[in-house]
Amino acid sequence: FWYQTFFYGVDLSNLRQQAYTEYFKQPIVDTFDPRHLVAKPIKHTTDFLTDTEDSLKKISVDFTFYPHTAAHVHGLAFWFDVSFEGSQKTVFLSTAPSEPL
């Protein structure tokens, strides 16, 4: 789009770099096909029953991932799984790409 030199009479190509800079600052919140993942997920667990409030103010996760295929990586994907463990029933919520909406 930003390569166009005649978009309804307007040359947009001079705006390309600024548009890309602004666009890629924004997180993309969306679903995606899990077949697009090029490495296995890395898991981080937080236990709200035992972790302190201070430990939750800044969470740092060291990771190394090993791609299972050659590909251009355009971003990272994040999701969460939550287990609500009640006395009568456990309810599981997942935003993983492999789970139904």
PDB file of C-alpha atoms in Angstrom:
ATOM      1  CA  PHE A   1       0.000   0.000   0.000  1.00  0.00           C
ATOM      2  CA  TRP A   2       2.667   2.503   1.036  1.00  0.00           C
ATOM      3  CA  TYR A   3       4.688   1.863  -2.136  1.00  0.00           C
ATOM      4  CA  GLN A   4       1.984   3.479  -4.260  1.00  0.00           C
ATOM      5  CA  THR A   5       3.003   6.641  -6.037  1.00  0.00           C
ATOM      6  CA  PHE A   6      -0.489   7.435  -7.265  1.00  0.00           C
ATOM      7  CA  PHE A   7      -3.228   6.653  -4.735  1.00  0.00           C
ATOM      8  CA  TYR A   8      -6.135   8.862  -5.837  1.00  0.00           C
ATOM      9  CA  GLY A   9      -3.570  11.416  -6.947  1.00  0.00           C
ATOM     10  CA  VAL A  10      -1.433  11.214  -3.786  1.00  0.00           C
ATOM     11  CA  ASP A  11       2.128   9.842  -3.634  1.00  0.00           C
ATOM     12  CA  LEU A  12       2.198   7.727  -0.451  1.00  0.00           C
ATOM     13  CA  SER A  13       5.717   6.388  -0.863  1.00  0.00           C
ATOM     14  CA  ASN A  14       7.255   9.211   1.202  1.00  0.00           C
ATOM     15  CA  LEU A  15       5.116   8.139   4.172  1.00  0.00           C
ATOM     16  CA  ARG A  16       6.170   4.494   3.971  1.00  0.00           C
ATOM     17  CA  GLN A  17       8.922   4.519   6.622  1.00  0.00           C
ATOM     18  CA  GLN A  18       6.868   6.500   9.138  1.00  0.00           C
ATOM     19  CA  ALA A  19       3.842   4.258   8.556  1.00  0.00           C
ATOM     20  CA  TYR A  20       5.907   1.102   9.070  1.00  0.00           C
ATOM     21  CA  THR A  21       7.455   2.518  12.230  1.00  0.00           C
ATOM     22  CA  GLU A  22       4.030   3.351  13.675  1.00  0.00           C
ATOM     23  CA  TYR A  23       2.417   0.124  12.507  1.00  0.00           C
ATOM     24  CA  PHE A  24       5.047  -2.181  13.993  1.00  0.00           C
ATOM     25  CA  LYS A  25       4.923  -0.389  17.362  1.00  0.00           C
ATOM     26  CA  GLN A  26       1.421  -1.753  17.864  1.00  0.00           C
ATOM     27  CA  PRO A  27       0.734  -5.229  19.233  1.00  0.00           C
ATOM     28  CA  ILE A  28      -1.522  -7.374  17.110  1.00  0.00           C
ATOM     29  CA  VAL A  29      -4.254  -9.062  19.120  1.00  0.00           C
ATOM     30  CA  ASP A  30      -5.821 -11.685  16.934  1.00  0.00           C
ATOM     31  CA  THR A  31      -6.185 -15.383  16.328  1.00  0.00           C
ATOM     32  CA  PHE A  32      -3.882 -17.319  14.035  1.00  0.00           C
ATOM     33  CA  ASP A  33      -3.509 -20.780  12.625  1.00  0.00           C
ATOM     34  CA  PRO A  34      -1.269 -22.862  14.950  1.00  0.00           C
ATOM     35  CA  ARG A  35       0.415 -24.321  11.855  1.00  0.00           C
ATOM     36  CA  HIS A  36       2.196 -20.958  11.565  1.00  0.00           C
ATOM     37  CA  LEU A  37       4.170 -21.654  14.732  1.00  0.00           C
ATOM     38  CA  VAL A  38       7.767 -22.562  13.905  1.00  0.00           C
ATOM     39  CA  ALA A  39       8.802 -23.744  17.392  1.00  0.00           C
ATOM     40  CA  LYS A  40       7.263 -25.496  20.365  1.00  0.00           C
ATOM     41  CA  PRO A  41       5.668 -23.253  23.008  1.00  0.00           C
ATOM     42  CA  ILE A  42       7.674 -22.278  26.067  1.00  0.00           C
ATOM     43  CA  LYS A  43       5.831 -22.520  29.364  1.00  0.00           C
ATOM     44  CA  HIS A  44       5.960 -20.154  32.347  1.00  0.00           C
ATOM     45  CA  THR A  45       3.857 -20.914  35.409  1.00  0.00           C
ATOM     46  CA  THR A  46       2.638 -18.436  37.998  1.00  0.00           C
ATOM     47  CA  ASP A  47       0.877 -19.652  41.129  1.00  0.00           C
ATOM     48  CA  PHE A  48      -1.223 -16.834  42.574  1.00  0.00           C
ATOM     49  CA  LEU A  49      -1.679 -18.787  45.800  1.00  0.00           C
ATOM     50  CA  THR A  50       2.025 -18.895  46.608  1.00  0.00           C
ATOM     51  CA  ASP A  51       3.675 -16.073  44.615  1.00  0.00           C
ATOM     52  CA  THR A  52       4.070 -12.724  46.338  1.00  0.00           C
ATOM     53  CA  GLU A  53       2.605  -9.513  44.972  1.00  0.00           C
ATOM     54  CA  ASP A  54       6.116  -8.092  44.525  1.00  0.00           C
ATOM     55  CA  SER A  55       7.185 -11.076  42.424  1.00  0.00           C
ATOM     56  CA  LEU A  56       4.297 -10.388  40.042  1.00  0.00           C
ATOM     57  CA  LYS A  57       5.167  -6.732  39.429  1.00  0.00           C
ATOM     58  CA  LYS A  58       7.936  -7.695  37.026  1.00  0.00           C
ATOM     59  CA  ILE A  59       8.023 -11.113  35.407  1.00  0.00           C
ATOM     60  CA  SER A  60      11.114 -12.101  33.459  1.00  0.00           C
ATOM     61  CA  VAL A  61      11.268 -15.336  31.493  1.00  0.00           C
ATOM     62  CA  ASP A  62      14.515 -16.523  29.928  1.00  0.00           C
ATOM     63  CA  PHE A  63      13.899 -18.680  26.906  1.00  0.00           C
ATOM     64  CA  THR A  64      15.525 -20.375  23.964  1.00  0.00           C
ATOM     65  CA  PHE A  65      13.429 -21.731  21.154  1.00  0.00           C
ATOM     66  CA  TYR A  66      14.374 -24.268  18.534  1.00  0.00           C
ATOM     67  CA  PRO A  67      12.602 -23.874  15.197  1.00  0.00           C
ATOM     68  CA  HIS A  68      11.396 -27.099  13.638  1.00  0.00           C
ATOM     69  CA  THR A  69      11.419 -25.572  10.158  1.00  0.00           C
ATOM     70  CA  ALA A  70      13.212 -22.853   8.228  1.00  0.00           C
ATOM     71  CA  ALA A  71      11.082 -19.716   8.090  1.00  0.00           C
ATOM     72  CA  HIS A  72      11.097 -15.950   8.291  1.00  0.00           C
ATOM     73  CA  VAL A  73       9.962 -14.990  11.778  1.00  0.00           C
ATOM     74  CA  HIS A  74       7.788 -11.895  11.760  1.00  0.00           C
ATOM     75  CA  GLY A  75       6.857 -11.820  15.423  1.00  0.00           C
ATOM     76  CA  LEU A  76       6.262 -13.653  18.645  1.00  0.00           C
ATOM     77  CA  ALA A  77       2.969 -15.091  19.824  1.00  0.00           C
ATOM     78  CA  PHE A  78       1.829 -15.086  23.430  1.00  0.00           C
ATOM     79  CA  TRP A  79      -1.164 -16.698  25.062  1.00  0.00           C
ATOM     80  CA  PHE A  80      -2.194 -17.864  28.480  1.00  0.00           C
ATOM     81  CA  ASP A  81      -3.882 -20.815  30.107  1.00  0.00           C
ATOM     82  CA  VAL A  82      -5.634 -20.448  33.451  1.00  0.00           C
ATOM     83  CA  SER A  83      -6.811 -23.150  35.782  1.00  0.00           C
ATOM     84  CA  PHE A  84      -9.447 -22.125  38.324  1.00  0.00           C
ATOM     85  CA  GLU A  85      -9.281 -24.907  40.870  1.00  0.00           C
ATOM     86  CA  GLY A  86     -12.418 -24.894  42.987  1.00  0.00           C
ATOM     87  CA  SER A  87     -13.453 -27.250  45.743  1.00  0.00           C
ATOM     88  CA  GLN A  88     -16.120 -28.877  43.553  1.00  0.00           C
ATOM     89  CA  LYS A  89     -14.865 -28.311  40.028  1.00  0.00           C
ATOM     90  CA  THR A  90     -11.843 -27.108  38.050  1.00  0.00           C
ATOM     91  CA  VAL A  91     -12.451 -24.722  35.148  1.00  0.00           C
ATOM     92  CA  PHE A  92      -9.772 -24.321  32.482  1.00  0.00           C
ATOM     93  CA  LEU A  93      -9.471 -21.276  30.213  1.00  0.00           C
ATOM     94  CA  SER A  94      -7.036 -21.133  27.326  1.00  0.00           C
ATOM     95  CA  THR A  95      -6.294 -18.504  24.710  1.00  0.00           C
ATOM     96  CA  ALA A  96      -3.883 -20.852  22.889  1.00  0.00           C
ATOM     97  CA  PRO A  97      -4.156 -20.914  19.085  1.00  0.00           C
ATOM     98  CA  SER A  98      -4.931 -24.635  19.212  1.00  0.00           C
ATOM     99  CA  GLU A  99      -8.049 -24.087  21.352  1.00  0.00           C
ATOM    100  CA  PRO A 100     -11.495 -23.262  19.974  1.00  0.00           C
ATOM    101  CA  LEU A 101     -12.744 -19.685  20.275  1.00  0.00           C
TER     102      LEU A 101
END
